[in-house]
Short mmCIF file of C-alpha atoms in Angstrom, two decimals:
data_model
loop_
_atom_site.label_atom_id
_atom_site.label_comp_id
_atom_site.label_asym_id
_atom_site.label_seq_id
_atom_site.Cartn_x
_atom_site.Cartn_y
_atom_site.Cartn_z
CA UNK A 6 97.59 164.96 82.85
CA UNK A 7 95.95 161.08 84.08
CA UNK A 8 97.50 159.47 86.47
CA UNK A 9 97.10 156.45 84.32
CA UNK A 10 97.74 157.10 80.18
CA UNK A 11 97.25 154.48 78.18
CA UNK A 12 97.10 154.05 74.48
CA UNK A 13 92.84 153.48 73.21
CA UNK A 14 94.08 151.56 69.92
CA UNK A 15 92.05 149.86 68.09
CA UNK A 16 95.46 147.48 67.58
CA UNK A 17 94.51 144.87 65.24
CA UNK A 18 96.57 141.49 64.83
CA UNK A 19 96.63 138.53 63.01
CA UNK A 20 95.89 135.18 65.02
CA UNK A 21 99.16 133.71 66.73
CA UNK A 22 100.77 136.92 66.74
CA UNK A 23 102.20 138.39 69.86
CA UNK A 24 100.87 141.37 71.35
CA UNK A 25 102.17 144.27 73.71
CA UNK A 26 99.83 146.34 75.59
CA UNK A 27 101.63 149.21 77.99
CA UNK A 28 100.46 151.41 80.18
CA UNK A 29 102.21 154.39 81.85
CA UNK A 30 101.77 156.30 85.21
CA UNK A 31 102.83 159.29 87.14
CA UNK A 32 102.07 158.37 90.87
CA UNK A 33 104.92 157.11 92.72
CA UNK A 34 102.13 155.87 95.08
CA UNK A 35 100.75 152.73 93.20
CA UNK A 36 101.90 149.50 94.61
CA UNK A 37 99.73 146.99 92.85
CA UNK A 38 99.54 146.42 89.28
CA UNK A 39 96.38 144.54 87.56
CA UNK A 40 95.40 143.76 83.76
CA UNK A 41 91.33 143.52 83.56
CA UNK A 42 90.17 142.37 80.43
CA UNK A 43 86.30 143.40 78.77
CA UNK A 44 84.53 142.17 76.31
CA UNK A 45 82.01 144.20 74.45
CA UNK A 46 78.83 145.36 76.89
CA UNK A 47 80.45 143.02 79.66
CA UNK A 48 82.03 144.88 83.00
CA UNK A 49 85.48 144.40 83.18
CA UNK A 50 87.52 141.20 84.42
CA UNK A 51 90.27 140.33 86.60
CA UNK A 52 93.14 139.19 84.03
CA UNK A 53 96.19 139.41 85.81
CA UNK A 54 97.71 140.81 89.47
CA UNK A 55 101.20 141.88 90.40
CA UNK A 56 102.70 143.55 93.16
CA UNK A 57 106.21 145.30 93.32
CA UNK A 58 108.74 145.35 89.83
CA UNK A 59 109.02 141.98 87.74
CA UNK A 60 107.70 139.55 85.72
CA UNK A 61 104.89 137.34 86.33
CA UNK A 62 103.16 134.45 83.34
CA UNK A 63 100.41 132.88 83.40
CA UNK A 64 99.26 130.65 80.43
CA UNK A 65 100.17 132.70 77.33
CA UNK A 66 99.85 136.20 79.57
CA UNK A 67 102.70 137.87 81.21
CA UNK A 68 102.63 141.16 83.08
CA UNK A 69 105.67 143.22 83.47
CA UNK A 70 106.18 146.00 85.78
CA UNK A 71 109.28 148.72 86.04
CA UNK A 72 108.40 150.94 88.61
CA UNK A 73 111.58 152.68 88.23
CA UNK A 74 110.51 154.39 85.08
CA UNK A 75 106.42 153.45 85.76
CA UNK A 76 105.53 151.34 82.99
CA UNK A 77 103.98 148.18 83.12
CA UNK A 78 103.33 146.08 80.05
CA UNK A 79 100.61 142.82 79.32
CA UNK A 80 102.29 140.98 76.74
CA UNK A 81 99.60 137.98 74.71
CA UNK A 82 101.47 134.62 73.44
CA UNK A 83 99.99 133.06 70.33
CA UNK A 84 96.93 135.33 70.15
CA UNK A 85 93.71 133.95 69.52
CA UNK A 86 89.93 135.52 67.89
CA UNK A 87 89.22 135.05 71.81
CA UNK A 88 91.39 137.44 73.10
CA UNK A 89 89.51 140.41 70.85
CA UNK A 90 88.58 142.74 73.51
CA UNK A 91 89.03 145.64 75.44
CA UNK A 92 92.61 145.92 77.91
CA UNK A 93 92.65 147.91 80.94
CA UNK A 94 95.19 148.54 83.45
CA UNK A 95 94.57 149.28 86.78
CA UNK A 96 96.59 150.55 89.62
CA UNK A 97 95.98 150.87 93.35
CA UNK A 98 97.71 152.23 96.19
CA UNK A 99 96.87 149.94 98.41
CA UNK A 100 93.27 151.61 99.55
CA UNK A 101 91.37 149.23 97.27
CA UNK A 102 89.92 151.76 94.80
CA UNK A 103 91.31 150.85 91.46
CA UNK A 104 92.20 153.69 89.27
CA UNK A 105 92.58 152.52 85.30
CA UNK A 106 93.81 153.17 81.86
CA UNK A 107 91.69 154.42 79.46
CA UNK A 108 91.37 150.94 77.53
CA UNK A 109 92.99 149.57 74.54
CA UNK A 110 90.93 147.88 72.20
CA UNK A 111 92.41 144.70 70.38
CA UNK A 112 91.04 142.71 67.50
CA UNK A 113 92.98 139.43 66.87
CA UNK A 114 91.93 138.60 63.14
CA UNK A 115 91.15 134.53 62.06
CA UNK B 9 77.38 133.03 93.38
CA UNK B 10 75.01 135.04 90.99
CA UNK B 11 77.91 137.59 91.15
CA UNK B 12 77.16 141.34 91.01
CA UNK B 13 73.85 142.31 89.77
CA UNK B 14 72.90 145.75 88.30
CA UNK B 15 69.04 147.18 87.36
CA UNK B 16 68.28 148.12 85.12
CA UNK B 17 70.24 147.53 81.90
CA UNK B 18 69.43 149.79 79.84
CA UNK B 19 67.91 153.31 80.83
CA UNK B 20 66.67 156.13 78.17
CA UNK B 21 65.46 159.41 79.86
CA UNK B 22 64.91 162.88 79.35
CA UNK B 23 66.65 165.81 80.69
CA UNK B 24 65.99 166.47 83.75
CA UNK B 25 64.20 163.19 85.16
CA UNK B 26 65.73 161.42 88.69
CA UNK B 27 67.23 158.34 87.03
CA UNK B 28 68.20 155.57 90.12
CA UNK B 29 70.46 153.13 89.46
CA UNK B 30 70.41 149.89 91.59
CA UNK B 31 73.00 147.08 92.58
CA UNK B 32 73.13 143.92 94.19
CA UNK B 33 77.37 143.04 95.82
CA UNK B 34 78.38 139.87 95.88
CA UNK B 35 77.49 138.34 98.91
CA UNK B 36 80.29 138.61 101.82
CA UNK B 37 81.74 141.27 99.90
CA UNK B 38 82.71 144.64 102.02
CA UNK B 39 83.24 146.84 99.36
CA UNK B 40 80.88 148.13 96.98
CA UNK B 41 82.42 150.64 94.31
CA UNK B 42 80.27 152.83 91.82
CA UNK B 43 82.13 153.49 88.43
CA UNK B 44 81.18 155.49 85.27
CA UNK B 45 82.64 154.55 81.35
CA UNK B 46 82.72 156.62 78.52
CA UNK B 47 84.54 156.47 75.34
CA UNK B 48 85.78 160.53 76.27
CA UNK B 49 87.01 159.73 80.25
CA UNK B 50 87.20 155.63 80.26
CA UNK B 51 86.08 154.17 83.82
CA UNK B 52 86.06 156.86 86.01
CA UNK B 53 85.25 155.97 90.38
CA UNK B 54 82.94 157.99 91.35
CA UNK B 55 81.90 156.60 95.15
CA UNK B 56 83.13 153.24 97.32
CA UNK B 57 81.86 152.15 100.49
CA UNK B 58 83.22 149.81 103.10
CA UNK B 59 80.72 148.37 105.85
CA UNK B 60 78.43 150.39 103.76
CA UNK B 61 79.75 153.37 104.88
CA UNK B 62 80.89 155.91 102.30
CA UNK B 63 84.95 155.87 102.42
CA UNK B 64 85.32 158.30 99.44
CA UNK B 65 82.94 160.75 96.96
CA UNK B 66 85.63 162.45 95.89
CA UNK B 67 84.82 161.50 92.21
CA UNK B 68 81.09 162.35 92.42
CA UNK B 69 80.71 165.14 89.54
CA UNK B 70 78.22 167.31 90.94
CA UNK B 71 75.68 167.67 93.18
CA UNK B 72 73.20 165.80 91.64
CA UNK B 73 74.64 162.74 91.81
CA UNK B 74 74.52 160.57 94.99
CA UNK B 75 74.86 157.21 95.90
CA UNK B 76 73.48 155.30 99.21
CA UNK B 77 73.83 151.46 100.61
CA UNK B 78 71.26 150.96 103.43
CA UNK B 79 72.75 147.73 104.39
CA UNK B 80 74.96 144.87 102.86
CA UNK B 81 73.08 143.41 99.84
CA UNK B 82 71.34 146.65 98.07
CA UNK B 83 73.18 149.97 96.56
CA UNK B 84 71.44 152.86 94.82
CA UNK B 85 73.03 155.48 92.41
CA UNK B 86 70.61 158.79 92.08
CA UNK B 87 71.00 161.44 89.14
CA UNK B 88 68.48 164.06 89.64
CA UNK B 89 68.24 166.18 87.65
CA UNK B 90 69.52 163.80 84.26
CA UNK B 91 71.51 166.00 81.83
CA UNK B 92 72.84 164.71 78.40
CA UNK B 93 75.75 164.57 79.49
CA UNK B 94 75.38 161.96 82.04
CA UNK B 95 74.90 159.35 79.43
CA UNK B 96 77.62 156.69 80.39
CA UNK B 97 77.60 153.03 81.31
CA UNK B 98 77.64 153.10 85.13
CA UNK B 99 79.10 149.87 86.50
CA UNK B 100 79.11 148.83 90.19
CA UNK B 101 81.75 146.27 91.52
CA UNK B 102 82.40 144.82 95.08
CA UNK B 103 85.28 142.63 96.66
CA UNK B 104 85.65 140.60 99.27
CA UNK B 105 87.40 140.72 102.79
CA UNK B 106 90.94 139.76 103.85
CA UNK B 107 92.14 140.56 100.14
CA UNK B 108 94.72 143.30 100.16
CA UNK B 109 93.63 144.97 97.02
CA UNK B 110 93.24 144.04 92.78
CA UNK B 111 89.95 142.00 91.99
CA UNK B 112 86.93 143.83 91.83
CA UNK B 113 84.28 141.72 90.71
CA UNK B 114 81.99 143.95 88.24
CA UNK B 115 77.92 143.71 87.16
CA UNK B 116 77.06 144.20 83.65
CA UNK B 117 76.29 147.58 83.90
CA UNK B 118 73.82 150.09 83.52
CA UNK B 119 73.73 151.89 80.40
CA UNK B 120 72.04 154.93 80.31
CA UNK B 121 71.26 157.30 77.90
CA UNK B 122 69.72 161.24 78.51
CA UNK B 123 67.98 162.71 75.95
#
């Protein structure tokens, strides 16, 4: 089993639609949470950061972590052709190497 | 900042040929990380260094793979021998001092492909 399972997609949406991306994980270890977002034959992105269980937004992104059951959740606000890419999580336990998800590809349609 | 730069860009080889993959950090970055991406695994770590010193191989496949940084500004990634199964885009990443952990700043990536 990963330590980080995440569903590949392809999730396709229609623009302005609101999208969930999740991410589940099985070591009680991970303290920091991160979204990185890649376009096609781009590296990956920094998207968003959390540490420890909540909520945090920024612009029409919000993370969500629940570290009691170990899910954590990107949700996208008013999606836009922009946002077509690929979605990784990533978690850390605090030594700096990022393990991630597997990816989810998205495709917000015009 | 140019950010992280990666040579080449695209690689095509042939079984069994020393492929070495180069990468320029960020500058003032202390970590330098060497990932691989395939559609099968997804971005795997295969080797970080702090300082420049190795901290953890751990997800170096085999033998044949290794991975050097003589000083702050250059990193090399060595396959030798190449199988066809190393195809993969290899991405190197780096981050800065004095954060705590999350943003990894990525190159392009290498793409290579074994014949």
């Amino acid at each position: 089993q990963k330590e980080v399972e995440q569903d590949p997609g392809p999730l396709s949406v229609p623009e302005g639609a609101i999208v969930s991306l999740n991410c589940t994980y099985s070591n009680s270890a991970f303290q920091y949470f991160m979204w990185y977002r890649q376009y096609s034959r781009k590296g990956p992105e920094l998207l968003m950061y959390t540490y420890s269980s909540g909520n945090k937004e920024d612009g029409r992104f919000t993370a969500q972590v629940d570290k009691s059951s170990k899910y954590i959740s990107l949700f996208i606000r008013d999606s836009q052709p922009s946002d077509s890419a690929t979605y990784l999580c990533a978690m850390d336990t605090g030594r700096r190497a990022l393990t991630f998800g597997s990816g989810t590809r998205l495709q917000v349609q015009p | 900042d140019a950010g992280v730069i990666q040579s080449p860009r695209h690689e095509v080889t042939e079984m069994g040929q020393e492929v070495t993959l180069r990468c320029k950090p960020i500058s003032g970055h202390d970590y330098l990380f060497w990932y691989r991406q395939t559609m099968m695994r997804g971005l795997e770590l295969l080797i970080y260094f702090n300082n420049n010193v190795p901290i953890d191989d751990s997800g170096m496949p085999e033998d044949r793979f290794s991975a050097k940084m003589p000083n702050a500004s250059f990193s090399t990634l060595k396959i030798q021998p190449s199988e066809p199964r190393d195809s993969a885009v290899y991405f190197c990443a780096s981050s800065f001092p004095g954060h705590s952990t999350g943003e990894l700043f990525f190159g392009e990536g290498s793409r290579l492909t074994v014949l």
